[in-house]
Amino acid sequence: MSNNRSLSGAPGRVRYAVQLLICSLLPATVWAGPVDINSADAATIARELQGIGLSKAQDIVAYREQNGAFKSVEDLRKIKGIGAKTLERNRANIRMDSATVDSRKGS
């Protein structure tokens, strides 16, 4: 009888463990927020955009510093390693402050 009692709670524990695992994976996808690619530092870009690590984020900042502000989201495709899938996955979170774009056009 005591074996039945200990096994009866097992499905509930397994379900809880699976739910906990799923919830631990959500922060990377759910809480990614908007980032201004014309002003954010590499750490912020890496933290907020999915599939963009610190190295690729540093490439984004270096490109921006060398070529001026990004004029469109599509400009990110000029950076090696950023393809259509990465861009589409992040499109909703990519911002471009128009004041930053306008101020760099005159430079």
PDB file of N, CA and C in Angstrom:
ATOM      1  N   MET A   1       0.798  -1.197   0.000  1.00  0.00           N
ATOM      2  CA  MET A   1       0.000   0.000   0.000  1.00  0.00           C
ATOM      3  C   MET A   1       0.838   1.256   0.000  1.00  0.00           C
ATOM      4  N   SER A   2       1.902   1.254   0.743  1.00  0.00           N
ATOM      5  CA  SER A   2       2.725   2.462   0.803  1.00  0.00           C
ATOM      6  C   SER A   2       3.379   2.753  -0.535  1.00  0.00           C
ATOM      7  N   ASN A   3       3.628   1.695  -1.321  1.00  0.00           N
ATOM      8  CA  ASN A   3       4.187   1.917  -2.651  1.00  0.00           C
ATOM      9  C   ASN A   3       3.201   2.647  -3.558  1.00  0.00           C
ATOM     10  N   ASN A   4       1.912   2.322  -3.456  1.00  0.00           N
ATOM     11  CA  ASN A   4       0.904   2.993  -4.257  1.00  0.00           C
ATOM     12  C   ASN A   4       0.834   4.480  -3.937  1.00  0.00           C
ATOM     13  N   ARG A   5       0.983   4.821  -2.691  1.00  0.00           N
ATOM     14  CA  ARG A   5       0.933   6.225  -2.301  1.00  0.00           C
ATOM     15  C   ARG A   5       2.115   7.001  -2.865  1.00  0.00           C
ATOM     16  N   SER A   6       3.293   6.417  -2.824  1.00  0.00           N
ATOM     17  CA  SER A   6       4.467   7.138  -3.311  1.00  0.00           C
ATOM     18  C   SER A   6       4.439   7.279  -4.833  1.00  0.00           C
ATOM     19  N   LEU A   7       3.832   6.329  -5.524  1.00  0.00           N
ATOM     20  CA  LEU A   7       3.750   6.407  -6.975  1.00  0.00           C
ATOM     21  C   LEU A   7       2.614   7.309  -7.442  1.00  0.00           C
ATOM     22  N   SER A   8       1.602   7.466  -6.621  1.00  0.00           N
ATOM     23  CA  SER A   8       0.452   8.259  -7.040  1.00  0.00           C
ATOM     24  C   SER A   8       0.820   9.729  -7.228  1.00  0.00           C
ATOM     25  N   GLY A   9       1.806  10.226  -6.520  1.00  0.00           N
ATOM     26  CA  GLY A   9       2.226  11.625  -6.666  1.00  0.00           C
ATOM     27  C   GLY A   9       3.251  11.830  -7.764  1.00  0.00           C
ATOM     28  N   ALA A  10       3.799  10.757  -8.340  1.00  0.00           N
ATOM     29  CA  ALA A  10       4.849  10.866  -9.346  1.00  0.00           C
ATOM     30  C   ALA A  10       4.408  11.617 -10.595  1.00  0.00           C
ATOM     31  N   PRO A  11       3.235  11.326 -11.164  1.00  0.00           N
ATOM     32  CA  PRO A  11       2.837  12.085 -12.367  1.00  0.00           C
ATOM     33  C   PRO A  11       2.741  13.583 -12.107  1.00  0.00           C
ATOM     34  N   GLY A  12       2.270  13.958 -10.942  1.00  0.00           N
ATOM     35  CA  GLY A  12       2.177  15.370 -10.586  1.00  0.00           C
ATOM     36  C   GLY A  12       3.557  16.010 -10.485  1.00  0.00           C
ATOM     37  N   ARG A  13       4.509  15.290  -9.927  1.00  0.00           N
ATOM     38  CA  ARG A  13       5.873  15.798  -9.807  1.00  0.00           C
ATOM     39  C   ARG A  13       6.535  15.925 -11.175  1.00  0.00           C
ATOM     40  N   VAL A  14       6.283  14.965 -12.030  1.00  0.00           N
ATOM     41  CA  VAL A  14       6.849  15.014 -13.388  1.00  0.00           C
ATOM     42  C   VAL A  14       6.262  16.207 -14.141  1.00  0.00           C
ATOM     43  N   ARG A  15       4.961  16.390 -14.034  1.00  0.00           N
ATOM     44  CA  ARG A  15       4.308  17.522 -14.696  1.00  0.00           C
ATOM     45  C   ARG A  15       4.896  18.839 -14.192  1.00  0.00           C
ATOM     46  N   TYR A  16       5.065  18.950 -12.880  1.00  0.00           N
ATOM     47  CA  TYR A  16       5.640  20.159 -12.293  1.00  0.00           C
ATOM     48  C   TYR A  16       7.061  20.392 -12.810  1.00  0.00           C
ATOM     49  N   ALA A  17       7.852  19.336 -12.897  1.00  0.00           N
ATOM     50  CA  ALA A  17       9.227  19.454 -13.373  1.00  0.00           C
ATOM     51  C   ALA A  17       9.266  19.913 -14.836  1.00  0.00           C
ATOM     52  N   VAL A  18       8.372  19.392 -15.632  1.00  0.00           N
ATOM     53  CA  VAL A  18       8.302  19.788 -17.047  1.00  0.00           C
ATOM     54  C   VAL A  18       7.871  21.245 -17.167  1.00  0.00           C
ATOM     55  N   GLN A  19       6.885  21.656 -16.388  1.00  0.00           N
ATOM     56  CA  GLN A  19       6.431  23.050 -16.411  1.00  0.00           C
ATOM     57  C   GLN A  19       7.547  23.992 -15.966  1.00  0.00           C
ATOM     58  N   LEU A  20       8.284  23.603 -14.958  1.00  0.00           N
ATOM     59  CA  LEU A  20       9.392  24.401 -14.471  1.00  0.00           C
ATOM     60  C   LEU A  20      10.470  24.540 -15.544  1.00  0.00           C
ATOM     61  N   LEU A  21      10.757  23.456 -16.233  1.00  0.00           N
ATOM     62  CA  LEU A  21      11.739  23.487 -17.318  1.00  0.00           C
ATOM     63  C   LEU A  21      11.289  24.422 -18.434  1.00  0.00           C
ATOM     64  N   ILE A  22      10.049  24.332 -18.832  1.00  0.00           N
ATOM     65  CA  ILE A  22       9.515  25.192 -19.888  1.00  0.00           C
ATOM     66  C   ILE A  22       9.593  26.657 -19.478  1.00  0.00           C
ATOM     67  N   CYS A  23       9.211  26.948 -18.260  1.00  0.00           N
ATOM     68  CA  CYS A  23       9.244  28.331 -17.776  1.00  0.00           C
ATOM     69  C   CYS A  23      10.669  28.870 -17.700  1.00  0.00           C
ATOM     70  N   SER A  24      11.622  28.022 -17.416  1.00  0.00           N
ATOM     71  CA  SER A  24      13.008  28.485 -17.340  1.00  0.00           C
ATOM     72  C   SER A  24      13.557  28.826 -18.720  1.00  0.00           C
ATOM     73  N   LEU A  25      12.981  28.257 -19.763  1.00  0.00           N
ATOM     74  CA  LEU A  25      13.433  28.539 -21.125  1.00  0.00           C
ATOM     75  C   LEU A  25      12.760  29.770 -21.723  1.00  0.00           C
ATOM     76  N   LEU A  26      11.646  30.200 -21.177  1.00  0.00           N
ATOM     77  CA  LEU A  26      10.895  31.318 -21.724  1.00  0.00           C
ATOM     78  C   LEU A  26      11.603  32.664 -21.666  1.00  0.00           C
ATOM     79  N   PRO A  27      12.350  32.997 -20.623  1.00  0.00           N
ATOM     80  CA  PRO A  27      12.916  34.343 -20.570  1.00  0.00           C
ATOM     81  C   PRO A  27      13.724  34.738 -21.804  1.00  0.00           C
ATOM     82  N   ALA A  28      14.391  33.817 -22.420  1.00  0.00           N
ATOM     83  CA  ALA A  28      15.191  34.142 -23.596  1.00  0.00           C
ATOM     84  C   ALA A  28      14.326  34.569 -24.773  1.00  0.00           C
ATOM     85  N   THR A  29      13.091  34.090 -24.830  1.00  0.00           N
ATOM     86  CA  THR A  29      12.256  34.423 -25.963  1.00  0.00           C
ATOM     87  C   THR A  29      11.183  35.449 -25.643  1.00  0.00           C
ATOM     88  N   VAL A  30      10.594  35.358 -24.470  1.00  0.00           N
ATOM     89  CA  VAL A  30       9.465  36.213 -24.139  1.00  0.00           C
ATOM     90  C   VAL A  30       9.899  37.610 -23.734  1.00  0.00           C
ATOM     91  N   TRP A  31      10.968  37.721 -22.973  1.00  0.00           N
ATOM     92  CA  TRP A  31      11.335  39.008 -22.426  1.00  0.00           C
ATOM     93  C   TRP A  31      12.376  39.755 -23.236  1.00  0.00           C
ATOM     94  N   ALA A  32      12.660  39.322 -24.441  1.00  0.00           N
ATOM     95  CA  ALA A  32      13.535  40.105 -25.303  1.00  0.00           C
ATOM     96  C   ALA A  32      12.784  41.392 -25.626  1.00  0.00           C
ATOM     97  N   GLY A  33      13.478  42.496 -25.535  1.00  0.00           N
ATOM     98  CA  GLY A  33      12.791  43.765 -25.712  1.00  0.00           C
ATOM     99  C   GLY A  33      13.334  44.558 -26.868  1.00  0.00           C
ATOM    100  N   PRO A  34      12.686  45.662 -27.165  1.00  0.00           N
ATOM    101  CA  PRO A  34      13.126  46.505 -28.265  1.00  0.00           C
ATOM    102  C   PRO A  34      14.513  47.085 -27.998  1.00  0.00           C
ATOM    103  N   VAL A  35      15.293  47.200 -29.044  1.00  0.00           N
ATOM    104  CA  VAL A  35      16.634  47.758 -28.928  1.00  0.00           C
ATOM    105  C   VAL A  35      16.897  48.677 -30.123  1.00  0.00           C
ATOM    106  N   ASP A  36      17.424  49.844 -29.845  1.00  0.00           N
ATOM    107  CA  ASP A  36      17.768  50.795 -30.901  1.00  0.00           C
ATOM    108  C   ASP A  36      19.159  50.439 -31.407  1.00  0.00           C
ATOM    109  N   ILE A  37      19.222  49.885 -32.596  1.00  0.00           N
ATOM    110  CA  ILE A  37      20.510  49.424 -33.126  1.00  0.00           C
ATOM    111  C   ILE A  37      21.440  50.578 -33.495  1.00  0.00           C
ATOM    112  N   ASN A  38      20.923  51.798 -33.500  1.00  0.00           N
ATOM    113  CA  ASN A  38      21.768  52.956 -33.807  1.00  0.00           C
ATOM    114  C   ASN A  38      22.375  53.602 -32.570  1.00  0.00           C
ATOM    115  N   SER A  39      22.000  53.116 -31.392  1.00  0.00           N
ATOM    116  CA  SER A  39      22.582  53.708 -30.185  1.00  0.00           C
ATOM    117  C   SER A  39      22.981  52.695 -29.120  1.00  0.00           C
ATOM    118  N   ALA A  40      22.466  51.474 -29.186  1.00  0.00           N
ATOM    119  CA  ALA A  40      22.728  50.480 -28.147  1.00  0.00           C
ATOM    120  C   ALA A  40      24.168  49.976 -28.201  1.00  0.00           C
ATOM    121  N   ASP A  41      24.688  49.621 -27.037  1.00  0.00           N
ATOM    122  CA  ASP A  41      26.020  49.016 -26.993  1.00  0.00           C
ATOM    123  C   ASP A  41      25.902  47.526 -27.310  1.00  0.00           C
ATOM    124  N   ALA A  42      27.041  46.883 -27.509  1.00  0.00           N
ATOM    125  CA  ALA A  42      27.062  45.483 -27.920  1.00  0.00           C
ATOM    126  C   ALA A  42      26.392  44.569 -26.897  1.00  0.00           C
ATOM    127  N   ALA A  43      26.603  44.827 -25.614  1.00  0.00           N
ATOM    128  CA  ALA A  43      26.008  43.975 -24.578  1.00  0.00           C
ATOM    129  C   ALA A  43      24.485  44.032 -24.627  1.00  0.00           C
ATOM    130  N   THR A  44      23.934  45.211 -24.849  1.00  0.00           N
ATOM    131  CA  THR A  44      22.483  45.363 -24.932  1.00  0.00           C
ATOM    132  C   THR A  44      21.927  44.661 -26.161  1.00  0.00           C
ATOM    133  N   ILE A  45      22.597  44.828 -27.284  1.00  0.00           N
ATOM    134  CA  ILE A  45      22.152  44.170 -28.520  1.00  0.00           C
ATOM    135  C   ILE A  45      22.165  42.656 -28.335  1.00  0.00           C
ATOM    136  N   ALA A  46      23.237  42.122 -27.767  1.00  0.00           N
ATOM    137  CA  ALA A  46      23.346  40.671 -27.557  1.00  0.00           C
ATOM    138  C   ALA A  46      22.270  40.159 -26.606  1.00  0.00           C
ATOM    139  N   ARG A  47      21.956  40.939 -25.591  1.00  0.00           N
ATOM    140  CA  ARG A  47      20.964  40.526 -24.600  1.00  0.00           C
ATOM    141  C   ARG A  47      19.548  40.555 -25.165  1.00  0.00           C
ATOM    142  N   GLU A  48      19.246  41.512 -26.019  1.00  0.00           N
ATOM    143  CA  GLU A  48      17.872  41.728 -26.459  1.00  0.00           C
ATOM    144  C   GLU A  48      17.496  41.048 -27.776  1.00  0.00           C
ATOM    145  N   LEU A  49      18.455  40.724 -28.607  1.00  0.00           N
ATOM    146  CA  LEU A  49      18.127  40.117 -29.898  1.00  0.00           C
ATOM    147  C   LEU A  49      18.457  38.630 -29.897  1.00  0.00           C
ATOM    148  N   GLN A  50      17.516  37.824 -30.327  1.00  0.00           N
ATOM    149  CA  GLN A  50      17.678  36.377 -30.364  1.00  0.00           C
ATOM    150  C   GLN A  50      18.635  35.969 -31.476  1.00  0.00           C
ATOM    151  N   GLY A  51      19.530  35.065 -31.160  1.00  0.00           N
ATOM    152  CA  GLY A  51      20.464  34.561 -32.157  1.00  0.00           C
ATOM    153  C   GLY A  51      21.645  35.477 -32.404  1.00  0.00           C
ATOM    154  N   ILE A  52      21.746  36.547 -31.625  1.00  0.00           N
ATOM    155  CA  ILE A  52      22.861  37.485 -31.740  1.00  0.00           C
ATOM    156  C   ILE A  52      23.656  37.396 -30.440  1.00  0.00           C
ATOM    157  N   GLY A  53      24.854  36.852 -30.536  1.00  0.00           N
ATOM    158  CA  GLY A  53      25.725  36.777 -29.374  1.00  0.00           C
ATOM    159  C   GLY A  53      26.566  38.037 -29.264  1.00  0.00           C
ATOM    160  N   LEU A  54      27.436  38.062 -28.269  1.00  0.00           N
ATOM    161  CA  LEU A  54      28.246  39.247 -28.027  1.00  0.00           C
ATOM    162  C   LEU A  54      29.168  39.547 -29.207  1.00  0.00           C
ATOM    163  N   SER A  55      29.749  38.535 -29.801  1.00  0.00           N
ATOM    164  CA  SER A  55      30.656  38.739 -30.939  1.00  0.00           C
ATOM    165  C   SER A  55      29.939  39.387 -32.125  1.00  0.00           C
ATOM    166  N   LYS A  56      28.772  38.872 -32.458  1.00  0.00           N
ATOM    167  CA  LYS A  56      27.998  39.429 -33.579  1.00  0.00           C
ATOM    168  C   LYS A  56      27.502  40.832 -33.230  1.00  0.00           C
ATOM    169  N   ALA A  57      27.137  41.050 -31.973  1.00  0.00           N
ATOM    170  CA  ALA A  57      26.710  42.379 -31.539  1.00  0.00           C
ATOM    171  C   ALA A  57      27.855  43.381 -31.657  1.00  0.00           C
ATOM    172  N   GLN A  58      29.063  42.946 -31.346  1.00  0.00           N
ATOM    173  CA  GLN A  58      30.235  43.813 -31.513  1.00  0.00           C
ATOM    174  C   GLN A  58      30.456  44.138 -32.986  1.00  0.00           C
ATOM    175  N   ASP A  59      30.171  43.174 -33.866  1.00  0.00           N
ATOM    176  CA  ASP A  59      30.260  43.427 -35.313  1.00  0.00           C
ATOM    177  C   ASP A  59      29.236  44.480 -35.737  1.00  0.00           C
ATOM    178  N   ILE A  60      28.046  44.437 -35.161  1.00  0.00           N
ATOM    179  CA  ILE A  60      27.004  45.422 -35.475  1.00  0.00           C
ATOM    180  C   ILE A  60      27.460  46.818 -35.068  1.00  0.00           C
ATOM    181  N   VAL A  61      27.996  46.938 -33.858  1.00  0.00           N
ATOM    182  CA  VAL A  61      28.467  48.234 -33.372  1.00  0.00           C
ATOM    183  C   VAL A  61      29.635  48.738 -34.218  1.00  0.00           C
ATOM    184  N   ALA A  62      30.567  47.852 -34.561  1.00  0.00           N
ATOM    185  CA  ALA A  62      31.722  48.246 -35.381  1.00  0.00           C
ATOM    186  C   ALA A  62      31.268  48.722 -36.757  1.00  0.00           C
ATOM    187  N   TYR A  63      30.311  48.017 -37.359  1.00  0.00           N
ATOM    188  CA  TYR A  63      29.784  48.420 -38.660  1.00  0.00           C
ATOM    189  C   TYR A  63      29.148  49.797 -38.566  1.00  0.00           C
ATOM    190  N   ARG A  64      28.356  50.005 -37.513  1.00  0.00           N
ATOM    191  CA  ARG A  64      27.680  51.296 -37.307  1.00  0.00           C
ATOM    192  C   ARG A  64      28.693  52.421 -37.132  1.00  0.00           C
ATOM    193  N   GLU A  65      29.742  52.173 -36.376  1.00  0.00           N
ATOM    194  CA  GLU A  65      30.761  53.198 -36.153  1.00  0.00           C
ATOM    195  C   GLU A  65      31.528  53.523 -37.433  1.00  0.00           C
ATOM    196  N   GLN A  66      31.722  52.530 -38.268  1.00  0.00           N
ATOM    197  CA  GLN A  66      32.467  52.728 -39.509  1.00  0.00           C
ATOM    198  C   GLN A  66      31.608  53.311 -40.634  1.00  0.00           C
ATOM    199  N   ASN A  67      30.342  52.929 -40.691  1.00  0.00           N
ATOM    200  CA  ASN A  67      29.483  53.298 -41.823  1.00  0.00           C
ATOM    201  C   ASN A  67      28.355  54.263 -41.490  1.00  0.00           C
ATOM    202  N   GLY A  68      28.211  54.620 -40.237  1.00  0.00           N
ATOM    203  CA  GLY A  68      27.110  55.495 -39.838  1.00  0.00           C
ATOM    204  C   GLY A  68      25.884  54.695 -39.463  1.00  0.00           C
ATOM    205  N   ALA A  69      24.846  55.404 -39.120  1.00  0.00           N
ATOM    206  CA  ALA A  69      23.612  54.790 -38.624  1.00  0.00           C
ATOM    207  C   ALA A  69      22.972  53.881 -39.666  1.00  0.00           C
ATOM    208  N   PHE A  70      22.323  52.854 -39.155  1.00  0.00           N
ATOM    209  CA  PHE A  70      21.533  51.979 -40.020  1.00  0.00           C
ATOM    210  C   PHE A  70      20.302  52.749 -40.472  1.00  0.00           C
ATOM    211  N   LYS A  71      20.002  52.679 -41.739  1.00  0.00           N
ATOM    212  CA  LYS A  71      18.849  53.390 -42.288  1.00  0.00           C
ATOM    213  C   LYS A  71      17.619  52.496 -42.368  1.00  0.00           C
ATOM    214  N   SER A  72      17.837  51.189 -42.368  1.00  0.00           N
ATOM    215  CA  SER A  72      16.722  50.240 -42.385  1.00  0.00           C
ATOM    216  C   SER A  72      17.147  48.967 -41.664  1.00  0.00           C
ATOM    217  N   VAL A  73      16.166  48.188 -41.265  1.00  0.00           N
ATOM    218  CA  VAL A  73      16.443  46.909 -40.614  1.00  0.00           C
ATOM    219  C   VAL A  73      17.224  46.008 -41.569  1.00  0.00           C
ATOM    220  N   GLU A  74      16.908  46.095 -42.835  1.00  0.00           N
ATOM    221  CA  GLU A  74      17.587  45.274 -43.850  1.00  0.00           C
ATOM    222  C   GLU A  74      19.093  45.532 -43.906  1.00  0.00           C
ATOM    223  N   ASP A  75      19.550  46.701 -43.474  1.00  0.00           N
ATOM    224  CA  ASP A  75      20.983  47.004 -43.469  1.00  0.00           C
ATOM    225  C   ASP A  75      21.776  46.023 -42.608  1.00  0.00           C
ATOM    226  N   LEU A  76      21.119  45.411 -41.633  1.00  0.00           N
ATOM    227  CA  LEU A  76      21.805  44.435 -40.785  1.00  0.00           C
ATOM    228  C   LEU A  76      22.282  43.229 -41.584  1.00  0.00           C
ATOM    229  N   ARG A  77      21.666  42.970 -42.710  1.00  0.00           N
ATOM    230  CA  ARG A  77      22.066  41.835 -43.557  1.00  0.00           C
ATOM    231  C   ARG A  77      23.442  42.047 -44.164  1.00  0.00           C
ATOM    232  N   LYS A  78      23.947  43.264 -44.138  1.00  0.00           N
ATOM    233  CA  LYS A  78      25.290  43.549 -44.644  1.00  0.00           C
ATOM    234  C   LYS A  78      26.372  43.003 -43.718  1.00  0.00           C
ATOM    235  N   ILE A  79      25.987  42.624 -42.524  1.00  0.00           N
ATOM    236  CA  ILE A  79      26.931  42.093 -41.544  1.00  0.00           C
ATOM    237  C   ILE A  79      26.992  40.583 -41.698  1.00  0.00           C
ATOM    238  N   LYS A  80      28.208  40.084 -41.883  1.00  0.00           N
ATOM    239  CA  LYS A  80      28.405  38.650 -42.101  1.00  0.00           C
ATOM    240  C   LYS A  80      27.816  37.854 -40.940  1.00  0.00           C
ATOM    241  N   GLY A  81      27.013  36.854 -41.283  1.00  0.00           N
ATOM    242  CA  GLY A  81      26.427  35.986 -40.273  1.00  0.00           C
ATOM    243  C   GLY A  81      25.012  36.359 -39.875  1.00  0.00           C
ATOM    244  N   ILE A  82      24.521  37.486 -40.350  1.00  0.00           N
ATOM    245  CA  ILE A  82      23.133  37.858 -40.057  1.00  0.00           C
ATOM    246  C   ILE A  82      22.328  37.646 -41.331  1.00  0.00           C
ATOM    247  N   GLY A  83      21.486  36.632 -41.275  1.00  0.00           N
ATOM    248  CA  GLY A  83      20.696  36.280 -42.443  1.00  0.00           C
ATOM    249  C   GLY A  83      19.229  36.630 -42.275  1.00  0.00           C
ATOM    250  N   ALA A  84      18.464  36.223 -43.231  1.00  0.00           N
ATOM    251  CA  ALA A  84      17.036  36.533 -43.258  1.00  0.00           C
ATOM    252  C   ALA A  84      16.296  35.967 -42.043  1.00  0.00           C
ATOM    253  N   LYS A  85      16.639  34.752 -41.628  1.00  0.00           N
ATOM    254  CA  LYS A  85      15.938  34.132 -40.494  1.00  0.00           C
ATOM    255  C   LYS A  85      16.189  34.896 -39.203  1.00  0.00           C
ATOM    256  N   THR A  86      17.438  35.268 -38.971  1.00  0.00           N
ATOM    257  CA  THR A  86      17.764  36.023 -37.759  1.00  0.00           C
ATOM    258  C   THR A  86      17.062  37.369 -37.775  1.00  0.00           C
ATOM    259  N   LEU A  87      17.053  37.988 -38.923  1.00  0.00           N
ATOM    260  CA  LEU A  87      16.414  39.290 -39.064  1.00  0.00           C
ATOM    261  C   LEU A  87      14.906  39.193 -38.799  1.00  0.00           C
ATOM    262  N   GLU A  88      14.261  38.209 -39.378  1.00  0.00           N
ATOM    263  CA  GLU A  88      12.815  38.050 -39.196  1.00  0.00           C
ATOM    264  C   GLU A  88      12.465  37.713 -37.748  1.00  0.00           C
ATOM    265  N   ARG A  89      13.294  36.925 -37.101  1.00  0.00           N
ATOM    266  CA  ARG A  89      13.057  36.550 -35.708  1.00  0.00           C
ATOM    267  C   ARG A  89      13.102  37.777 -34.794  1.00  0.00           C
ATOM    268  N   ASN A  90      13.864  38.788 -35.188  1.00  0.00           N
ATOM    269  CA  ASN A  90      14.072  39.957 -34.332  1.00  0.00           C
ATOM    270  C   ASN A  90      13.414  41.237 -34.830  1.00  0.00           C
ATOM    271  N   ARG A  91      12.821  41.200 -35.981  1.00  0.00           N
ATOM    272  CA  ARG A  91      12.287  42.423 -36.605  1.00  0.00           C
ATOM    273  C   ARG A  91      11.418  43.258 -35.659  1.00  0.00           C
ATOM    274  N   ALA A  92      10.574  42.613 -34.881  1.00  0.00           N
ATOM    275  CA  ALA A  92       9.668  43.339 -33.983  1.00  0.00           C
ATOM    276  C   ALA A  92      10.413  44.068 -32.859  1.00  0.00           C
ATOM    277  N   ASN A  93      11.623  43.630 -32.547  1.00  0.00           N
ATOM    278  CA  ASN A  93      12.382  44.235 -31.449  1.00  0.00           C
ATOM    279  C   ASN A  93      13.461  45.203 -31.905  1.00  0.00           C
ATOM    280  N   ILE A  94      13.636  45.354 -33.192  1.00  0.00           N
ATOM    281  CA  ILE A  94      14.671  46.259 -33.700  1.00  0.00           C
ATOM    282  C   ILE A  94      14.076  47.638 -33.911  1.00  0.00           C
ATOM    283  N   ARG A  95      14.706  48.621 -33.298  1.00  0.00           N
ATOM    284  CA  ARG A  95      14.289  50.018 -33.432  1.00  0.00           C
ATOM    285  C   ARG A  95      15.429  50.825 -34.036  1.00  0.00           C
ATOM    286  N   MET A  96      15.052  51.895 -34.695  1.00  0.00           N
ATOM    287  CA  MET A  96      16.036  52.846 -35.218  1.00  0.00           C
ATOM    288  C   MET A  96      15.534  54.232 -34.883  1.00  0.00           C
ATOM    289  N   ASP A  97      16.195  54.872 -33.955  1.00  0.00           N
ATOM    290  CA  ASP A  97      15.811  56.222 -33.539  1.00  0.00           C
ATOM    291  C   ASP A  97      16.041  57.163 -34.711  1.00  0.00           C
ATOM    292  N   SER A  98      14.978  57.796 -35.213  1.00  0.00           N
ATOM    293  CA  SER A  98      15.101  58.652 -36.399  1.00  0.00           C
ATOM    294  C   SER A  98      16.003  59.838 -36.140  1.00  0.00           C
ATOM    295  N   ALA A  99      16.052  60.347 -34.906  1.00  0.00           N
ATOM    296  CA  ALA A  99      16.935  61.471 -34.598  1.00  0.00           C
ATOM    297  C   ALA A  99      18.392  61.061 -34.785  1.00  0.00           C
ATOM    298  N   THR A 100      18.714  59.818 -34.412  1.00  0.00           N
ATOM    299  CA  THR A 100      20.071  59.328 -34.590  1.00  0.00           C
ATOM    300  C   THR A 100      20.404  59.208 -36.064  1.00  0.00           C
ATOM    301  N   VAL A 101      19.447  58.690 -36.843  1.00  0.00           N
ATOM    302  CA  VAL A 101      19.670  58.556 -38.292  1.00  0.00           C
ATOM    303  C   VAL A 101      19.861  59.920 -38.917  1.00  0.00           C
ATOM    304  N   ASP A 102      18.997  60.881 -38.593  1.00  0.00           N
ATOM    305  CA  ASP A 102      19.080  62.218 -39.175  1.00  0.00           C
ATOM    306  C   ASP A 102      20.374  62.921 -38.800  1.00  0.00           C
ATOM    307  N   SER A 103      20.820  62.788 -37.563  1.00  0.00           N
ATOM    308  CA  SER A 103      22.028  63.485 -37.137  1.00  0.00           C
ATOM    309  C   SER A 103      23.268  62.910 -37.802  1.00  0.00           C
ATOM    310  N   ARG A 104      23.254  61.643 -38.147  1.00  0.00           N
ATOM    311  CA  ARG A 104      24.424  61.044 -38.777  1.00  0.00           C
ATOM    312  C   ARG A 104      24.444  61.224 -40.281  1.00  0.00           C
ATOM    313  N   LYS A 105      23.286  61.538 -40.867  1.00  0.00           N
ATOM    314  CA  LYS A 105      23.245  61.766 -42.316  1.00  0.00           C
ATOM    315  C   LYS A 105      24.095  62.968 -42.686  1.00  0.00           C
ATOM    316  N   GLY A 106      24.075  63.984 -41.840  1.00  0.00           N
ATOM    317  CA  GLY A 106      24.817  65.208 -42.133  1.00  0.00           C
ATOM    318  C   GLY A 106      26.306  65.079 -41.899  1.00  0.00           C
ATOM    319  N   SER A 107      26.746  64.004 -41.248  1.00  0.00           N
ATOM    320  CA  SER A 107      28.174  63.828 -40.948  1.00  0.00           C
ATOM    321  C   SER A 107      28.982  63.474 -42.147  1.00  0.00           C
TER     322      SER A 107
END
